[in-house]
Coordinates of C-alpha atoms and ligand atoms in Angstrom, one line a residue:
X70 CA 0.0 0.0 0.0
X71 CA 1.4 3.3 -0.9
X72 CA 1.7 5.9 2.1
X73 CA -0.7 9.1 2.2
X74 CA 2.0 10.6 3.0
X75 CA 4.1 10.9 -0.1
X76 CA 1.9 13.4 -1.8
X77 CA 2.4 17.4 -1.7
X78 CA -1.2 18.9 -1.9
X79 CA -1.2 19.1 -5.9
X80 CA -0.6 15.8 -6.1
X81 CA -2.7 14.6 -3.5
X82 CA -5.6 16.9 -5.5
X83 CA -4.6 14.4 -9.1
X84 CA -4.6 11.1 -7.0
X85 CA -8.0 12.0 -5.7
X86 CA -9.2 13.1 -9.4
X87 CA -7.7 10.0 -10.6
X88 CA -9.6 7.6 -8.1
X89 CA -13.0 9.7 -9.0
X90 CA -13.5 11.8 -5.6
X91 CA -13.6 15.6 -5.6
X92 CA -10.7 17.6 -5.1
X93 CA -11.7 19.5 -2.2
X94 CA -11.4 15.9 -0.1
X95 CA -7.9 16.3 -1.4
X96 CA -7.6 19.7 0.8
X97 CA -9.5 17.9 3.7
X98 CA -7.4 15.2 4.0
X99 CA -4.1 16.8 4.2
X100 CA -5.2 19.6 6.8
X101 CA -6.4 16.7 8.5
X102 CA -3.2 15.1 8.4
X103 CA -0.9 18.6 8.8
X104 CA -3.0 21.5 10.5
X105 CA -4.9 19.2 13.0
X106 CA -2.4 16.0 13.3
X107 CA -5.0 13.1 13.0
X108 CA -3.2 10.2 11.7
X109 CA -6.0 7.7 10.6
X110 CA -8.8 7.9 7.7
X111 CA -11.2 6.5 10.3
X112 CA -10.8 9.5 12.2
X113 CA -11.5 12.1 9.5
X114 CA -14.8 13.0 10.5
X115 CA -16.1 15.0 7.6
X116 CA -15.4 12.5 5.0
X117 CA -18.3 9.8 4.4
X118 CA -17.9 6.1 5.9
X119 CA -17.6 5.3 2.3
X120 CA -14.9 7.5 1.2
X121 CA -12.8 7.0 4.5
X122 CA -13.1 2.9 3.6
X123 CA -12.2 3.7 0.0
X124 CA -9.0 5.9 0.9
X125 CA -8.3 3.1 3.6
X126 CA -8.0 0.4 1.1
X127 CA -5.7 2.4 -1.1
X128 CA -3.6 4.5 1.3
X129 CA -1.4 3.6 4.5
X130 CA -1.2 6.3 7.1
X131 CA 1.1 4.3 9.3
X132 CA 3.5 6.1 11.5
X133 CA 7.1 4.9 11.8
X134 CA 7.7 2.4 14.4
X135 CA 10.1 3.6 17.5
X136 CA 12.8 1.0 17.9
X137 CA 15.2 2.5 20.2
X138 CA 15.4 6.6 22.2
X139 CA 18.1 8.2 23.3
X140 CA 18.0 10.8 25.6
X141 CA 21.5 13.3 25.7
X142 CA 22.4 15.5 28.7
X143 CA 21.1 18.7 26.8
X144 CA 18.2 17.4 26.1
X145 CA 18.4 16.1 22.1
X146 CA 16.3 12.9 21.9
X147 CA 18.0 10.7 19.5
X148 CA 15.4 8.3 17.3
X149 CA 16.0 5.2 16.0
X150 CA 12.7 4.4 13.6
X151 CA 11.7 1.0 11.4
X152 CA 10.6 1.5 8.0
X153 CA 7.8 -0.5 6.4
X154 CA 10.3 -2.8 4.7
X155 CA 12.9 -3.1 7.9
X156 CA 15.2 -0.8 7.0
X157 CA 16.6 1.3 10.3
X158 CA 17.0 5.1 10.0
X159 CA 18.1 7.8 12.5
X160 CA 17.1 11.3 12.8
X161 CA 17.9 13.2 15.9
X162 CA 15.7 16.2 17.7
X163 CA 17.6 19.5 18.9
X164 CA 16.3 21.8 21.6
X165 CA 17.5 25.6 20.8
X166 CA 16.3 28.6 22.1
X167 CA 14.7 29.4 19.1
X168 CA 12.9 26.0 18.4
X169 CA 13.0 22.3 18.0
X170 CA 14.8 21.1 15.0
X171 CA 14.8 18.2 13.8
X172 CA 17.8 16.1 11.3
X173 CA 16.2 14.0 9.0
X174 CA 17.6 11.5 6.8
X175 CA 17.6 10.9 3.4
X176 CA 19.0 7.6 2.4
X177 CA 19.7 4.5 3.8
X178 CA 23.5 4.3 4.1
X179 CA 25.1 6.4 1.5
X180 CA 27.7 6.4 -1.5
X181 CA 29.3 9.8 -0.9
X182 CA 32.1 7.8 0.8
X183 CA 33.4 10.9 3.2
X184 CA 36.6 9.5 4.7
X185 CA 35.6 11.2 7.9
X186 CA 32.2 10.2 8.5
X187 CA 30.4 7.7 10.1
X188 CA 26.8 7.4 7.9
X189 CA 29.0 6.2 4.9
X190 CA 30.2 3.3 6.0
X191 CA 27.3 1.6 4.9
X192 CA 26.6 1.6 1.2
X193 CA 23.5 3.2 0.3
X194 CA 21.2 0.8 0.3
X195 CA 17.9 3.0 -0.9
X196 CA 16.6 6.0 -1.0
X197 CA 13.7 7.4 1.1
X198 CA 10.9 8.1 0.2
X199 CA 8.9 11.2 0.5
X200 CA 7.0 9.9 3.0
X201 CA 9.8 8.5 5.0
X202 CA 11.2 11.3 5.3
X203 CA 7.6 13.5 6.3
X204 CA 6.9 10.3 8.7
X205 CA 10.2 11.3 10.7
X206 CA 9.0 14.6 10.9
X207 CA 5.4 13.5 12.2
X208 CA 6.3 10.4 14.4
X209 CA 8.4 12.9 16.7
X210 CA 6.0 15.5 16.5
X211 CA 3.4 12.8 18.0
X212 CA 5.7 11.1 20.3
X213 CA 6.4 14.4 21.9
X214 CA 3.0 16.1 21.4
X215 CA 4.4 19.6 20.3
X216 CA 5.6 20.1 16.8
X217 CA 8.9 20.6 15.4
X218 CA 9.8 24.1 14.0
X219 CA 12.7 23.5 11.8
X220 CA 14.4 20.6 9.6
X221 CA 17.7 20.0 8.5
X222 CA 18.3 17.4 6.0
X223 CA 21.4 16.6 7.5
X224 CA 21.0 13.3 8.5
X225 CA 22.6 9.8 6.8
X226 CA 22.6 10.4 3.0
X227 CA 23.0 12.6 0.7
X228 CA 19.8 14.5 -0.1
X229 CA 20.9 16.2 -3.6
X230 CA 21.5 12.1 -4.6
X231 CA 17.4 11.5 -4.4
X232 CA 16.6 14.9 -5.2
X233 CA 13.0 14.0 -6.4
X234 CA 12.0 12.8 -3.3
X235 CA 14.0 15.4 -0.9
X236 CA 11.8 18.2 -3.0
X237 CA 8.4 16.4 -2.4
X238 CA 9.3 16.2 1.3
X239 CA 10.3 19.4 1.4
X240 CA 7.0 20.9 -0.6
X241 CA 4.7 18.9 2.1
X242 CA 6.2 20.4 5.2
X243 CA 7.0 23.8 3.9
X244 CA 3.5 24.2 2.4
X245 CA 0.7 26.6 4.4
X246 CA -2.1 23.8 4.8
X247 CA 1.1 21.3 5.6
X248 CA 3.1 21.4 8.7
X249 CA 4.0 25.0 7.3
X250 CA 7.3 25.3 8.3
X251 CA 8.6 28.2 6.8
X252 CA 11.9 28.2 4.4
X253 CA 14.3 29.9 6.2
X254 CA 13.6 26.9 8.5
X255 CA 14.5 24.6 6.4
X256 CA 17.9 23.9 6.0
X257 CA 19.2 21.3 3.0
X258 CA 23.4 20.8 3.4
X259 CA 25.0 18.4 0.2
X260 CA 28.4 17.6 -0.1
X261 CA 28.4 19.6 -3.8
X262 CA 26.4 17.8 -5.9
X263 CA 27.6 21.1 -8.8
X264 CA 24.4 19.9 -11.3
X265 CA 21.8 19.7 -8.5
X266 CA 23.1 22.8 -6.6
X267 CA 22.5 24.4 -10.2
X268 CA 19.3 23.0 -10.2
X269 CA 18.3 23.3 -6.9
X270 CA 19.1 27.0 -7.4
X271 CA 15.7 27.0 -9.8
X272 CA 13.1 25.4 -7.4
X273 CA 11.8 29.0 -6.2
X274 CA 11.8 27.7 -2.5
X275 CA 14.1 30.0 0.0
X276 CA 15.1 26.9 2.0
X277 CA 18.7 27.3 3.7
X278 CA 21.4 25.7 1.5
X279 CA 24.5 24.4 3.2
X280 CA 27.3 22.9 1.8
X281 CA 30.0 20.8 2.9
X282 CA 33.4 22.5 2.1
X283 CA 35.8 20.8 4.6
X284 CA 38.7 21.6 2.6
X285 CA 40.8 24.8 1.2
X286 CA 42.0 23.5 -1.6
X287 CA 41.7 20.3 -4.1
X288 CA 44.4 18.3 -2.9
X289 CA 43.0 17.7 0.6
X290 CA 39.2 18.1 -0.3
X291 CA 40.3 15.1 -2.8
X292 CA 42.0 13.0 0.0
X293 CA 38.9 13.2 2.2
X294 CA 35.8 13.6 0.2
X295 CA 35.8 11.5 -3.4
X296 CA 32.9 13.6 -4.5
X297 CA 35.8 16.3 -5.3
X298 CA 37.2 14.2 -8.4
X299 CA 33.7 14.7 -10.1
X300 CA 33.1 18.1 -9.3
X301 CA 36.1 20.0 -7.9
X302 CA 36.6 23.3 -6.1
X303 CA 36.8 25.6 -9.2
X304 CA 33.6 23.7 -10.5
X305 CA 32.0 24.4 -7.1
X306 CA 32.5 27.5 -6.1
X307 CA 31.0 28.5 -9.9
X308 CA 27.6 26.5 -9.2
X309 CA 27.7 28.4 -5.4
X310 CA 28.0 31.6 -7.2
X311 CA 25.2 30.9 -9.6
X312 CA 22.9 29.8 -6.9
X313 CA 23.4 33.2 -5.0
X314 CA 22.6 34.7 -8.2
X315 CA 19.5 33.1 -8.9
X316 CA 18.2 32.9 -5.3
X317 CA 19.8 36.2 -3.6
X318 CA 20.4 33.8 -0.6
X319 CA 23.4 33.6 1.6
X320 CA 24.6 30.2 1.2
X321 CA 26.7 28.4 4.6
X322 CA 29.5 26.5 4.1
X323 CA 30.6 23.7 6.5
X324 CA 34.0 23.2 7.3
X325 CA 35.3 20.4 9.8
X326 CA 38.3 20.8 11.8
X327 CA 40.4 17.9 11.8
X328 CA 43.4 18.0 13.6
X329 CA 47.0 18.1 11.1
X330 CA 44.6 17.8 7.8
X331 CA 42.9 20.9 7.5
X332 CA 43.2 22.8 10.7
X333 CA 46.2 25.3 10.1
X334 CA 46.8 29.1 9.7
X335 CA 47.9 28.5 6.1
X336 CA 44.2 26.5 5.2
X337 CA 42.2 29.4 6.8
X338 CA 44.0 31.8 4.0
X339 CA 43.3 29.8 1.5
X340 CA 39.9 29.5 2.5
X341 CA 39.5 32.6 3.0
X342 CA 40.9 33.0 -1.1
X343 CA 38.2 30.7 -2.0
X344 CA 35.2 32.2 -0.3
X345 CA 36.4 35.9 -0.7
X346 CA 33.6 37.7 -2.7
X347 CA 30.9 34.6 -2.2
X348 CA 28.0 35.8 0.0
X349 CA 28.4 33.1 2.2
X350 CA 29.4 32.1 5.7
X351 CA 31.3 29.8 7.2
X352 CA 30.4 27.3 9.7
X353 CA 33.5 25.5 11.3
X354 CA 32.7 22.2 12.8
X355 CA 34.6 20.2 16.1
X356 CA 35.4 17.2 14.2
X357 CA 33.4 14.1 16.0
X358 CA 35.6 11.3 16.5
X359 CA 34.7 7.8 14.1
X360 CA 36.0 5.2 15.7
X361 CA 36.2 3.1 12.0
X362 CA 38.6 6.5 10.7
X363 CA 41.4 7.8 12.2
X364 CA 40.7 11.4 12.6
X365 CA 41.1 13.4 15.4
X366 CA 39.6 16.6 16.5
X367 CA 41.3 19.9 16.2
X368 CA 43.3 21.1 19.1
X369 CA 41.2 24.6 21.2
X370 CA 43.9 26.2 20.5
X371 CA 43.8 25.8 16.6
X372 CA 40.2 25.7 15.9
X373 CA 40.5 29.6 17.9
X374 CA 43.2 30.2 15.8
X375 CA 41.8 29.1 12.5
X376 CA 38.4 31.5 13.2
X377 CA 40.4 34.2 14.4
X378 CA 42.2 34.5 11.3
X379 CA 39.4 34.0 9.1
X380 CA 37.6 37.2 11.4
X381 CA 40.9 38.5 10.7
X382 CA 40.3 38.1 7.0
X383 CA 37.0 39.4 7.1
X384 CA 34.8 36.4 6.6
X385 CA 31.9 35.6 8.5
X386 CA 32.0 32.3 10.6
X387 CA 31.0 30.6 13.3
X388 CA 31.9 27.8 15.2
X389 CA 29.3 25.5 15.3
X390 CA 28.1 24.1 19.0
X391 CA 27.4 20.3 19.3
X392 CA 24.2 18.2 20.1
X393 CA 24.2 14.9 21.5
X394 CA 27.9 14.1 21.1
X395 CA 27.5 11.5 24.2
X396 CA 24.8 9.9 22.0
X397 CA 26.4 9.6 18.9
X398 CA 24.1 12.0 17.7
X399 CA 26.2 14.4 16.5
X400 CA 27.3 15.2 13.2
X401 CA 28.7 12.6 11.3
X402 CA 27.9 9.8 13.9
X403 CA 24.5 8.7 12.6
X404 CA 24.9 5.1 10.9
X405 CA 22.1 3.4 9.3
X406 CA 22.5 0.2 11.2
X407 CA 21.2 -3.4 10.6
X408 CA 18.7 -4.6 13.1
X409 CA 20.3 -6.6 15.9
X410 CA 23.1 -3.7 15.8
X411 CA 21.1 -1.3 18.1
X412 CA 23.6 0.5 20.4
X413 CA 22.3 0.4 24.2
X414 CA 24.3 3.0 26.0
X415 CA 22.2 4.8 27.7
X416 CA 18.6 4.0 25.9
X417 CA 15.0 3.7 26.7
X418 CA 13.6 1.5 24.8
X419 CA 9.4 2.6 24.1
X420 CA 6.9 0.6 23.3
Ligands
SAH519 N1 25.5 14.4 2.7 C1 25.2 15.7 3.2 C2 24.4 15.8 4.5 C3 24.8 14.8 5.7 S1 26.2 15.2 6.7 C4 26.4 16.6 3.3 O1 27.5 16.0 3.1 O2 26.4 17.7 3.6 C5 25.9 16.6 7.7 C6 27.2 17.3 8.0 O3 28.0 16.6 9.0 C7 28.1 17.4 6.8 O4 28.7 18.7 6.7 C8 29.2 16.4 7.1 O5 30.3 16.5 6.3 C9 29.4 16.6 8.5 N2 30.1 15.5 9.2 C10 30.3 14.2 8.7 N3 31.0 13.5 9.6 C11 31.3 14.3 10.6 C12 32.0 14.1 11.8 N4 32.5 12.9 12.1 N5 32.1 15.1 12.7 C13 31.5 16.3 12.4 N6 30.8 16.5 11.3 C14 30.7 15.5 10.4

């Protein structure tokens, strides 16, 4: 049965046509779904007995199942859900002053094959689907009874490598009769994925772009990222230029500190070089250690050194503060595991 949940509202409004109902049950359905958070046909109580049997027989609403929770120290709540077909995926809650964000995830293991990080070192297996990814969304939202305000598709995966289905997901929540959360709380980050950045930059949706730099120059970004031998700095930098163009938007770039590789006085110059006339920020990372790599995190000492010389350089940075690190749910640590492989430190399991 294919999940309610994969449809943006204009495409809910065909399926309806196409099964012979009128479109307004189209709009009923999904505010029932998104404005008033009822999760079952049976429940929709201005739809006829028939019509709620009908969509019943057609649609799934079915949440994700909660395998494992893991509560951190400052409160992020990392989830461990079950898709329909077994498949494990992570996504891990954040609670900011400003609201609750969530990381969602977009594939199930990943190809991207980041030296540094832990959610490649299974293989993608598949992508999401829409509705995976909007179930992640709605499951926390009803396990914690309050909603979340923004999204970060920074989870395992690559999102620019199942574009399709990151733009549906992204259409549902951000739409006014969806969850409505707005675009500038929406935050997509890609490894630089030059032909979807290029495309992405046509979409007409003012979602946060972030992209993960990690490098200042070829020869490095080559040794740690393998994504830099199809599209390399030069070619990069072009496709973040003609994405500010077309979107006026101030694009972030992520950089990880890792100690010896990328961390020095003479890699924040060169950064600077690259970035100097982008409208962009920069976003420096503590490196979280992978037990399967052998990285290790910056020293305090250089990661203050590195941003003061970039400040020094006059470009815009911050250095980014971490959520969950005693969970491993942190940047980077999130690993689509196999069932079985459920780590138990510290976790509650729910019913
Ligand atoms: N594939 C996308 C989104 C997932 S990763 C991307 O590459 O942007 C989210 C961010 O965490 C990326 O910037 C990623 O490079 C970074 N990251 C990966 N491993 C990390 C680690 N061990 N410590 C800190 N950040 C890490």
């Amino acid at each position: 049965m294919i999940s309610i949940y994969n449809y943006t509202l204009e495409q809910m409004i065909d399926e309806f046509v196409a099964i012979g109902e009128k479109k307004f049950r189209a709009t009923q359905v999904f505010e029932w779904i998104y404005r008033k958070n009822v999760y079952s046909f049976d429940d929709m109580n201005n739809l006829s007995l028939d019509l709620r049997n009908k969509l019943s027989n057609i649609y799934s609403t079915n949440l994700l199942k909660i395998v494992e929770k893991q509560e951190s120290k400052d409160g992020t709540i990392k989830y461990l859900f079950e898709l329909e077909d077994g498949g494990l995926v992570e996504s891990v809650l954040m609670i900011h002053d400003y609201g609750r964000s969530l990381c969602v995830t977009s594939q199930l293991g990943c190809n991207m094959g980041c030296k540094f990080c832990a959610s490649g070192l299974l293989k993608k297996q598949r992508n999401l689907t829409a509705a995976e990814m909007v179930l992640q969304v709605l499951t926390v939202n009803f396990d914690t009874q309050n909603n979340v305000s923004h999204v970060v598709v920074m989870g395992t995966g690559e999102p620019f490598d199942n574009y399709d289905n990151v733009m549906n997901f992204i259409r549902v929540i951000n739409h006014a009769k969806g969850l409505a959360i707005g675009a500038r709380h929406l935050t997509i980050s890609t490894c630089g994925l030059v032909d979807k950045i290029e495309m992405y930059a046509h979409e007409g949706i003012q979602t946060n772009l972030a992209i993960s730099l990690h490098a200042p120059n070829d020869d490095i970004r080559d040794q740690i990222m393998p994504i830099n031998k199809a599209y390399p700095m030069d070619k990069l930098r072009e496709a973040i230029k003609y994405y500010i163009s077309k979107t006026n938007r101030r694009v972030t770039l992520e950089y990880i500190l890792l100690r010896g590789v990328n961390d020095q006085l003479v890699h924040a110059r060169q950064l600077a070089h690259y970035v100097r006339g982008l409208n962009v920020y920069v976003n420096l990372i503590p490196y979280n250690a992978v037990d399967e790599h052998g990285y290790q995190q910056s020293s305090t000492m250089d990661v203050e050194a590195f941003k003061n010389e970039l400040l020094r350089l006059k470009i815009n940075c911050t250095l980014r503060k971490e959520h969950g690190r005693d969970i491993d749910g942190a940047c980077g640590q999130l690993r689509a595991k196999k069932v079985g492989e459920t780590s138990c430190k510290s976790s509650q399991k729910v019913k």
